């Protein structure tokens, strides 16, 4: 005999009540955040704890989530980040102030027993917004964050952006090389605004004469840290711990500040000796000591010259092996720390090298100029990612004239700018089109005398 609805209800009423209660818990019970979810897909701050936040799953429905230890949720970029003025703590403080000033707000704040929710144990609710790879462009946005890749900052068209050239030199500065630098930068090569071209010097403490460093800084060049000792062998750097990196890199920064009279705040970056990466010890040291950037990672194909160059990026997410091709790359995330990679060069045979002076090229001036032009055009004709001419001073002994010839030729272009690493990053963080670049204050003439 068939049973009617009323009979079915009486027979299974306990199941109906169970489903009703379960539905209430899962879909109706609100969380007590001061903000209300308007729809699914959004995020709101926790009402008391800046390290927690809610993922909206519908109207007035949300799931509690947590950041890693020490991080706060940043509602501007919807990521867990190091504590800053824009994170949820500011919103919580504003909310508390508003409550105190609200007329008629006499109700007591919710008791701890009614506001405390246990974080969900579902893996999606605890890991979605940890800073893990791959980098997510929808959450990693300028000026604080940039994913690695060939994409032009600000989505500007290629004909509206400058071609940045980064000219850098590694190691000690002394009587053996200062003459080359004086010759190169005394040749009246200028940027489109008439200001002298600028370079970045990654200075090590071995055989450095600090009055020569001060001279270059006084001309507007950038000075960065390359270690106190530049110690052999390579394995010394691969196996160094946090303290060693601090002693070497921060120690060199202190020497440059004390002995060359350079403000510590102007020493913003580093490059590892021998490009020997120090895994997380190196990058945690940089983050803890408020460095702006590292320039030690090598990227670019060994087998083809057709790969589109990558732009500098931040280390908010653990770096993909594609963009750090050497051993001992960092595995953790370092929000806000920039990486200016060494993009591989290629000689006329297609053989790859990590720095311009490590490629084998014919020993004549025209071949050197063509070598520089070919690698420049690989950037200039594709996506105008910064073109790094990364050198050691001994290379200038035989190649200073062709380098000057190349720089003189490209400097005639009204979209080519030869600036420091820090100046390049300042543009990347706040990209300005060419028709407004004359007003970009970070690229105005800079003399530190």
Coordinates of C-alpha atoms in Angstrom, one line a residue:
X1 CA 0.0 0.0 0.0
X2 CA 1.3 3.4 -0.9
X3 CA 1.9 5.8 2.0
X4 CA 0.7 9.5 1.6
X5 CA 3.0 12.5 2.4
X6 CA 1.6 12.9 5.9
X7 CA 2.3 9.2 6.7
X8 CA 5.8 9.5 5.2
X9 CA 6.5 12.7 7.3
X10 CA 5.4 11.0 10.6
X11 CA 7.5 7.9 9.8
X12 CA 10.7 9.9 8.8
X13 CA 10.1 13.1 10.7
X14 CA 13.3 12.8 12.7
X15 CA 15.2 12.8 9.4
X16 CA 13.4 16.0 8.2
X17 CA 14.3 17.7 11.5
X18 CA 17.9 16.6 11.1
X19 CA 18.1 18.0 7.5
X20 CA 16.5 21.2 8.7
X21 CA 19.1 21.7 11.5
X22 CA 21.9 20.8 9.2
X23 CA 20.7 23.2 6.5
X24 CA 20.5 26.0 9.2
X25 CA 24.1 25.4 10.3
X26 CA 25.5 25.2 6.8
X27 CA 23.6 27.9 4.9
X28 CA 21.7 30.2 7.3
X29 CA 23.8 30.8 10.4
X30 CA 25.7 34.0 9.8
X31 CA 29.3 34.7 10.8
X32 CA 29.8 37.8 13.0
X33 CA 32.2 39.8 10.8
X34 CA 31.3 43.5 10.6
X35 CA 31.2 43.2 6.8
X36 CA 28.5 41.4 4.9
X37 CA 29.2 39.1 2.0
X38 CA 27.1 40.4 -1.0
X39 CA 27.8 37.4 -3.2
X40 CA 30.2 34.4 -3.5
X41 CA 33.8 34.9 -4.5
X42 CA 34.6 37.9 -2.3
X43 CA 36.7 38.2 0.9
X44 CA 36.2 40.2 4.1
X45 CA 38.3 40.8 7.1
X46 CA 37.8 39.0 10.4
X47 CA 36.3 41.3 13.0
X48 CA 39.1 40.9 15.6
X49 CA 42.0 38.9 14.1
X50 CA 43.9 40.5 11.2
X51 CA 45.5 37.1 10.5
X52 CA 42.1 35.6 9.7
X53 CA 39.5 36.4 7.0
X54 CA 36.4 35.1 5.4
X55 CA 35.8 33.7 2.0
X56 CA 32.3 34.6 0.8
X57 CA 30.3 31.6 -0.5
X58 CA 27.0 33.4 -1.0
X59 CA 24.9 36.3 0.4
X60 CA 25.7 36.6 4.1
X61 CA 27.5 33.2 4.0
X62 CA 31.2 32.8 4.5
X63 CA 34.0 30.5 5.6
X64 CA 36.7 31.4 8.1
X65 CA 40.2 31.1 6.7
X66 CA 43.7 31.8 8.2
X67 CA 47.0 33.2 6.9
X68 CA 50.4 31.7 7.7
X69 CA 52.0 32.7 11.0
X70 CA 53.1 36.3 11.0
X71 CA 51.1 37.3 8.0
X72 CA 48.0 39.6 7.9
X73 CA 45.2 39.5 5.3
X74 CA 45.5 42.5 2.8
X75 CA 42.0 43.3 1.5
X76 CA 43.4 45.6 -1.2
X77 CA 45.0 42.7 -3.0
X78 CA 43.2 39.8 -1.4
X79 CA 46.4 38.1 -0.3
X80 CA 48.1 37.2 2.9
X81 CA 51.0 39.7 3.3
X82 CA 53.4 41.0 5.8
X83 CA 51.8 43.5 8.2
X84 CA 51.3 46.9 6.6
X85 CA 49.1 50.0 6.8
X86 CA 46.5 48.5 4.4
X87 CA 45.9 45.2 6.0
X88 CA 42.9 44.1 8.1
X89 CA 44.2 45.5 11.3
X90 CA 43.5 49.0 10.0
X91 CA 40.0 48.1 9.2
X92 CA 39.5 46.5 12.6
X93 CA 40.7 49.7 14.3
X94 CA 38.4 51.8 12.2
X95 CA 35.5 49.6 13.1
X96 CA 36.2 49.8 16.8
X97 CA 36.4 53.6 16.6
X98 CA 33.1 53.8 14.7
X99 CA 31.4 51.6 17.3
X100 CA 32.5 53.9 20.1
X101 CA 31.2 57.0 18.2
X102 CA 27.9 55.6 17.0
X103 CA 24.9 57.3 18.6
X104 CA 22.8 54.7 20.4
X105 CA 25.4 52.0 20.1
X106 CA 24.8 50.7 23.6
X107 CA 24.8 47.1 22.8
X108 CA 27.6 45.0 24.2
X109 CA 30.1 43.6 21.8
X110 CA 29.5 39.8 21.2
X111 CA 31.1 37.7 23.8
X112 CA 34.1 35.6 23.0
X113 CA 32.0 32.4 23.0
X114 CA 29.7 33.8 20.3
X115 CA 32.4 35.2 18.0
X116 CA 35.1 32.6 18.1
X117 CA 34.8 30.1 15.2
X118 CA 37.1 27.2 14.7
X119 CA 38.9 27.3 11.3
X120 CA 37.6 24.8 8.9
X121 CA 39.7 21.6 8.6
X122 CA 38.8 21.3 4.9
X123 CA 42.1 21.7 3.0
X124 CA 40.6 24.3 0.6
X125 CA 39.8 26.6 3.5
X126 CA 43.3 26.5 5.0
X127 CA 45.5 26.7 1.9
X128 CA 43.8 28.8 -0.8
X129 CA 45.4 32.0 0.3
X130 CA 48.7 30.9 1.7
X131 CA 51.4 32.4 -0.4
X132 CA 52.2 29.3 -2.5
X133 CA 52.8 29.0 -6.2
X134 CA 52.1 29.4 -8.9
X135 CA 51.8 33.1 -8.8
X136 CA 48.2 34.3 -9.3
X137 CA 48.0 37.6 -11.4
X138 CA 44.4 38.3 -10.2
X139 CA 45.8 38.7 -6.6
X140 CA 49.4 39.8 -7.4
X141 CA 49.1 43.3 -8.7
X142 CA 51.3 46.4 -8.9
X143 CA 52.8 48.3 -7.3
X144 CA 53.4 45.7 -4.5
X145 CA 53.4 42.5 -6.4
X146 CA 54.2 41.2 -9.9
X147 CA 54.2 37.7 -11.3
X148 CA 57.1 36.5 -13.4
X149 CA 56.6 36.4 -17.1
X150 CA 56.8 38.4 -20.3
X151 CA 53.7 40.6 -19.6
X152 CA 54.3 44.3 -19.9
X153 CA 53.6 46.2 -16.6
X154 CA 50.3 48.1 -16.6
X155 CA 49.3 46.3 -19.8
X156 CA 50.7 49.2 -21.8
X157 CA 51.3 48.7 -25.6
X158 CA 54.9 48.1 -26.6
X159 CA 55.2 51.3 -28.5
X160 CA 54.2 53.3 -25.4
X161 CA 56.9 52.1 -23.1
X162 CA 60.6 52.7 -22.7
X163 CA 63.3 50.1 -23.5
X164 CA 65.2 50.0 -20.3
X165 CA 68.9 49.1 -20.4
X166 CA 70.5 47.9 -17.1
X167 CA 74.3 48.3 -17.2
X168 CA 75.8 46.7 -14.1
X169 CA 79.3 45.8 -12.9
X170 CA 80.3 43.3 -10.3
X171 CA 83.2 43.1 -7.8
X172 CA 85.7 45.5 -6.2
X173 CA 86.3 49.1 -7.5
X174 CA 89.9 50.2 -7.4
X175 CA 92.8 51.7 -9.4
X176 CA 92.6 48.8 -11.9
X177 CA 89.2 49.6 -13.2
X178 CA 88.1 53.1 -12.1
X179 CA 89.8 54.4 -15.3
X180 CA 87.5 52.3 -17.5
X181 CA 84.5 53.7 -15.6
X182 CA 85.6 57.3 -15.9
X183 CA 86.1 56.8 -19.7
X184 CA 82.7 55.1 -20.2
X185 CA 80.7 57.6 -18.2
X186 CA 82.6 60.6 -19.2
X187 CA 81.7 60.2 -22.9
X188 CA 78.5 62.4 -22.7
X189 CA 76.1 59.6 -23.6
X190 CA 72.7 60.7 -22.3
X191 CA 69.1 59.6 -21.9
X192 CA 66.3 61.2 -23.9
X193 CA 65.8 63.9 -21.1
X194 CA 69.4 64.9 -21.4
X195 CA 70.5 63.3 -18.1
X196 CA 73.7 61.2 -18.0
X197 CA 73.2 57.4 -18.3
X198 CA 73.4 55.6 -15.0
X199 CA 74.8 52.1 -13.9
X200 CA 74.6 49.9 -10.9
X201 CA 77.7 48.6 -9.2
X202 CA 77.5 45.4 -7.1
X203 CA 80.5 46.1 -5.0
X204 CA 82.5 43.5 -3.0
X205 CA 85.0 44.3 -0.2
X206 CA 88.0 42.6 -1.7
X207 CA 90.4 45.2 -3.1
X208 CA 87.9 48.0 -3.0
X209 CA 89.0 51.6 -2.7
X210 CA 86.1 53.5 -1.1
X211 CA 86.9 56.9 -2.4
X212 CA 86.4 55.5 -5.9
X213 CA 83.1 54.1 -4.9
X214 CA 82.1 57.5 -3.5
X215 CA 83.1 59.1 -6.8
X216 CA 80.8 56.9 -8.7
X217 CA 77.9 57.4 -6.3
X218 CA 78.4 61.1 -6.5
X219 CA 77.9 60.9 -10.3
X220 CA 74.4 59.4 -9.7
X221 CA 75.3 55.7 -10.1
X222 CA 73.7 53.1 -7.8
X223 CA 75.8 51.2 -5.3
X224 CA 74.7 47.7 -4.2
X225 CA 76.1 44.9 -2.1
X226 CA 78.1 42.0 -3.5
X227 CA 79.5 40.6 -0.2
X228 CA 82.5 41.6 2.0
X229 CA 84.8 38.7 1.1
X230 CA 83.7 37.4 -2.3
X231 CA 85.1 34.2 -0.9
X232 CA 86.1 31.1 -2.9
X233 CA 85.0 28.4 -3.5
X234 CA 81.4 28.6 -4.9
X235 CA 80.3 26.0 -2.4
X236 CA 80.9 28.5 0.4
X237 CA 77.9 30.5 -0.8
X238 CA 75.7 27.5 -1.6
X239 CA 76.1 26.1 1.9
X240 CA 76.1 29.4 3.8
X241 CA 73.6 29.9 6.6
X242 CA 71.5 33.0 7.6
X243 CA 74.2 34.4 9.8
X244 CA 76.9 34.1 7.1
X245 CA 74.7 35.9 4.6
X246 CA 73.9 38.6 7.1
X247 CA 77.6 39.1 7.9
X248 CA 78.6 39.2 4.2
X249 CA 75.8 41.1 2.6
X250 CA 74.6 43.4 5.4
X251 CA 78.2 43.7 6.5
X252 CA 79.2 45.0 3.0
X253 CA 76.3 47.4 3.1
X254 CA 77.5 48.8 6.4
X255 CA 81.1 49.1 5.0
X256 CA 79.8 51.0 1.9
X257 CA 77.8 53.3 4.2
X258 CA 80.7 53.9 6.6
X259 CA 83.7 54.0 4.3
X260 CA 82.2 55.5 1.1
X261 CA 79.8 57.8 3.0
X262 CA 76.8 56.4 1.2
X263 CA 73.4 56.6 3.0
X264 CA 72.4 53.1 4.0
X265 CA 68.9 53.7 2.6
X266 CA 70.4 54.1 -0.9
X267 CA 72.1 50.6 -0.8
X268 CA 69.0 48.7 -1.8
X269 CA 70.1 45.5 -3.6
X270 CA 72.5 42.6 -3.9
X271 CA 73.9 40.0 -6.2
X272 CA 75.4 36.7 -5.1
X273 CA 79.1 36.1 -5.7
X274 CA 79.5 33.7 -8.6
X275 CA 75.7 33.8 -8.9
X276 CA 75.8 31.0 -6.3
X277 CA 72.3 31.0 -4.8
X278 CA 71.9 30.6 -1.0
X279 CA 68.5 29.1 -0.9
X280 CA 66.2 30.6 1.8
X281 CA 69.0 31.8 4.0
X282 CA 69.9 34.4 1.4
X283 CA 66.4 35.7 0.8
X284 CA 65.2 35.7 4.4
X285 CA 68.2 37.8 5.2
X286 CA 67.2 40.2 2.4
X287 CA 63.6 40.4 3.6
X288 CA 64.5 40.8 7.3
X289 CA 67.0 43.6 6.5
X290 CA 64.6 45.5 4.2
X291 CA 66.5 45.1 0.9
X292 CA 64.5 46.2 -2.2
X293 CA 65.8 43.6 -4.6
X294 CA 68.0 40.7 -5.5
X295 CA 69.7 40.2 -8.9
X296 CA 71.1 36.7 -8.8
X297 CA 68.6 34.4 -10.6
X298 CA 69.3 33.2 -14.1
X299 CA 66.4 32.6 -16.5
X300 CA 66.1 31.9 -20.2
X301 CA 66.3 28.9 -22.5
X302 CA 69.5 27.0 -23.1
X303 CA 68.2 25.5 -26.3
X304 CA 66.5 28.3 -28.2
X305 CA 66.8 32.1 -28.7
X306 CA 63.1 32.6 -29.4
X307 CA 61.9 32.7 -25.8
X308 CA 60.3 36.0 -24.9
X309 CA 62.3 37.7 -22.0
X310 CA 60.7 38.0 -18.6
X311 CA 60.2 41.2 -16.7
X312 CA 61.5 41.6 -13.1
X313 CA 59.1 40.1 -10.6
X314 CA 58.4 39.9 -6.9
X315 CA 58.9 36.9 -4.7
X316 CA 55.4 36.9 -3.1
X317 CA 55.0 33.4 -4.3
X318 CA 57.7 30.7 -4.4
X319 CA 59.6 31.2 -7.6
X320 CA 59.0 28.7 -10.4
X321 CA 62.0 26.8 -11.6
X322 CA 61.6 28.3 -15.0
X323 CA 62.7 31.6 -13.6
X324 CA 65.4 30.4 -11.3
X325 CA 67.5 27.9 -13.3
X326 CA 70.4 27.6 -10.9
X327 CA 70.8 25.4 -7.9
X328 CA 69.6 26.3 -4.4
X329 CA 66.7 28.6 -5.4
X330 CA 64.5 29.8 -2.5
X331 CA 61.5 27.7 -1.7
X332 CA 59.5 30.1 0.4
X333 CA 57.7 33.3 -0.4
X334 CA 59.1 36.8 0.4
X335 CA 56.3 39.4 -0.3
X336 CA 57.5 42.7 -1.7
X337 CA 61.1 41.6 -2.4
X338 CA 61.9 42.1 -6.1
X339 CA 64.0 39.8 -8.3
X340 CA 65.8 41.3 -11.3
X341 CA 66.8 38.2 -13.2
X342 CA 69.8 37.7 -15.4
X343 CA 68.2 36.9 -18.8
X344 CA 70.4 34.6 -20.8
X345 CA 72.5 36.0 -23.7
X346 CA 73.3 34.2 -27.0
X347 CA 76.4 34.4 -29.2
X348 CA 76.4 34.1 -33.0
X349 CA 76.3 30.3 -32.7
X350 CA 73.3 30.3 -30.5
X351 CA 75.2 29.2 -27.4
X352 CA 73.8 30.6 -24.2
X353 CA 75.5 32.5 -21.3
X354 CA 74.2 34.1 -18.1
X355 CA 76.3 37.3 -18.3
X356 CA 77.4 39.3 -21.4
X357 CA 81.1 38.7 -20.6
X358 CA 80.8 34.9 -20.4
X359 CA 79.8 34.4 -24.0
X360 CA 82.5 33.4 -26.5
X361 CA 82.5 35.9 -29.3
X362 CA 85.0 36.8 -32.1
X363 CA 87.8 39.2 -30.8
X364 CA 87.0 42.2 -32.9
X365 CA 85.0 45.4 -32.4
X366 CA 82.4 44.9 -35.1
X367 CA 81.6 41.4 -33.8
X368 CA 81.2 42.7 -30.3
X369 CA 78.9 45.5 -31.5
X370 CA 76.8 43.0 -33.4
X371 CA 76.7 40.7 -30.4
X372 CA 75.3 43.5 -28.3
X373 CA 72.8 44.6 -30.9
X374 CA 71.5 41.1 -31.5
X375 CA 70.8 40.5 -27.8
X376 CA 69.3 44.0 -27.5
X377 CA 66.9 43.4 -30.3
X378 CA 65.7 40.2 -28.8
X379 CA 64.2 42.5 -26.0
X380 CA 63.5 45.6 -28.1
X381 CA 61.5 43.9 -30.8
X382 CA 59.5 41.5 -28.6
X383 CA 58.3 43.0 -25.3
X384 CA 60.9 45.5 -24.2
X385 CA 61.7 43.7 -21.0
X386 CA 64.7 45.4 -19.4
X387 CA 67.9 44.5 -21.2
X388 CA 70.7 43.7 -18.8
X389 CA 74.3 44.2 -19.8
X390 CA 75.8 42.5 -16.7
X391 CA 79.6 42.7 -16.7
X392 CA 82.9 42.4 -14.8
X393 CA 85.4 45.2 -15.3
X394 CA 88.2 43.0 -17.0
X395 CA 85.9 42.6 -20.0
X396 CA 86.3 46.4 -20.6
X397 CA 90.0 46.0 -21.2
X398 CA 89.4 44.8 -24.8
X399 CA 85.7 45.8 -25.3
X400 CA 85.3 49.3 -24.0
X401 CA 85.2 51.0 -27.4
X402 CA 82.6 48.6 -28.9
X403 CA 80.5 49.0 -25.8
X404 CA 80.6 52.8 -26.0
X405 CA 79.8 52.6 -29.8
X406 CA 76.7 50.4 -29.1
X407 CA 75.5 52.6 -26.2
X408 CA 76.0 55.8 -28.3
X409 CA 73.9 54.3 -31.1
X410 CA 71.0 53.0 -29.0
X411 CA 71.0 56.2 -26.9
X412 CA 69.9 58.1 -30.1
X413 CA 66.5 56.3 -29.9
X414 CA 63.9 58.4 -28.0
X415 CA 62.5 55.3 -26.2
X416 CA 65.8 53.9 -24.8
X417 CA 66.8 54.7 -21.2
X418 CA 69.9 53.5 -19.5
X419 CA 69.1 53.7 -15.8
X420 CA 69.9 52.0 -12.5
X421 CA 68.2 48.8 -11.3
X422 CA 66.3 50.8 -8.6
X423 CA 65.2 53.3 -11.2
X424 CA 63.9 50.5 -13.4
X425 CA 61.9 48.9 -10.6
X426 CA 60.4 52.3 -9.7
X427 CA 59.1 52.5 -13.3
X428 CA 57.8 48.9 -13.3
X429 CA 55.9 49.6 -10.0
X430 CA 54.3 52.7 -11.5
X431 CA 54.5 52.4 -15.3
X432 CA 54.3 55.7 -17.1
X433 CA 53.8 55.9 -20.9
X434 CA 56.5 57.5 -23.0
X435 CA 54.4 60.6 -23.7
X436 CA 54.4 61.4 -19.9
X437 CA 57.8 60.0 -19.0
X438 CA 59.4 63.5 -18.8
X439 CA 57.4 64.0 -15.7
X440 CA 58.6 60.8 -14.1
X441 CA 60.5 62.2 -11.1
X442 CA 62.6 59.0 -10.5
X443 CA 64.3 59.4 -13.8
X444 CA 65.2 63.0 -13.5
X445 CA 68.9 64.0 -13.4
X446 CA 70.4 62.7 -10.2
X447 CA 73.8 63.8 -8.8
X448 CA 74.7 63.0 -5.3
X449 CA 77.5 65.4 -4.8

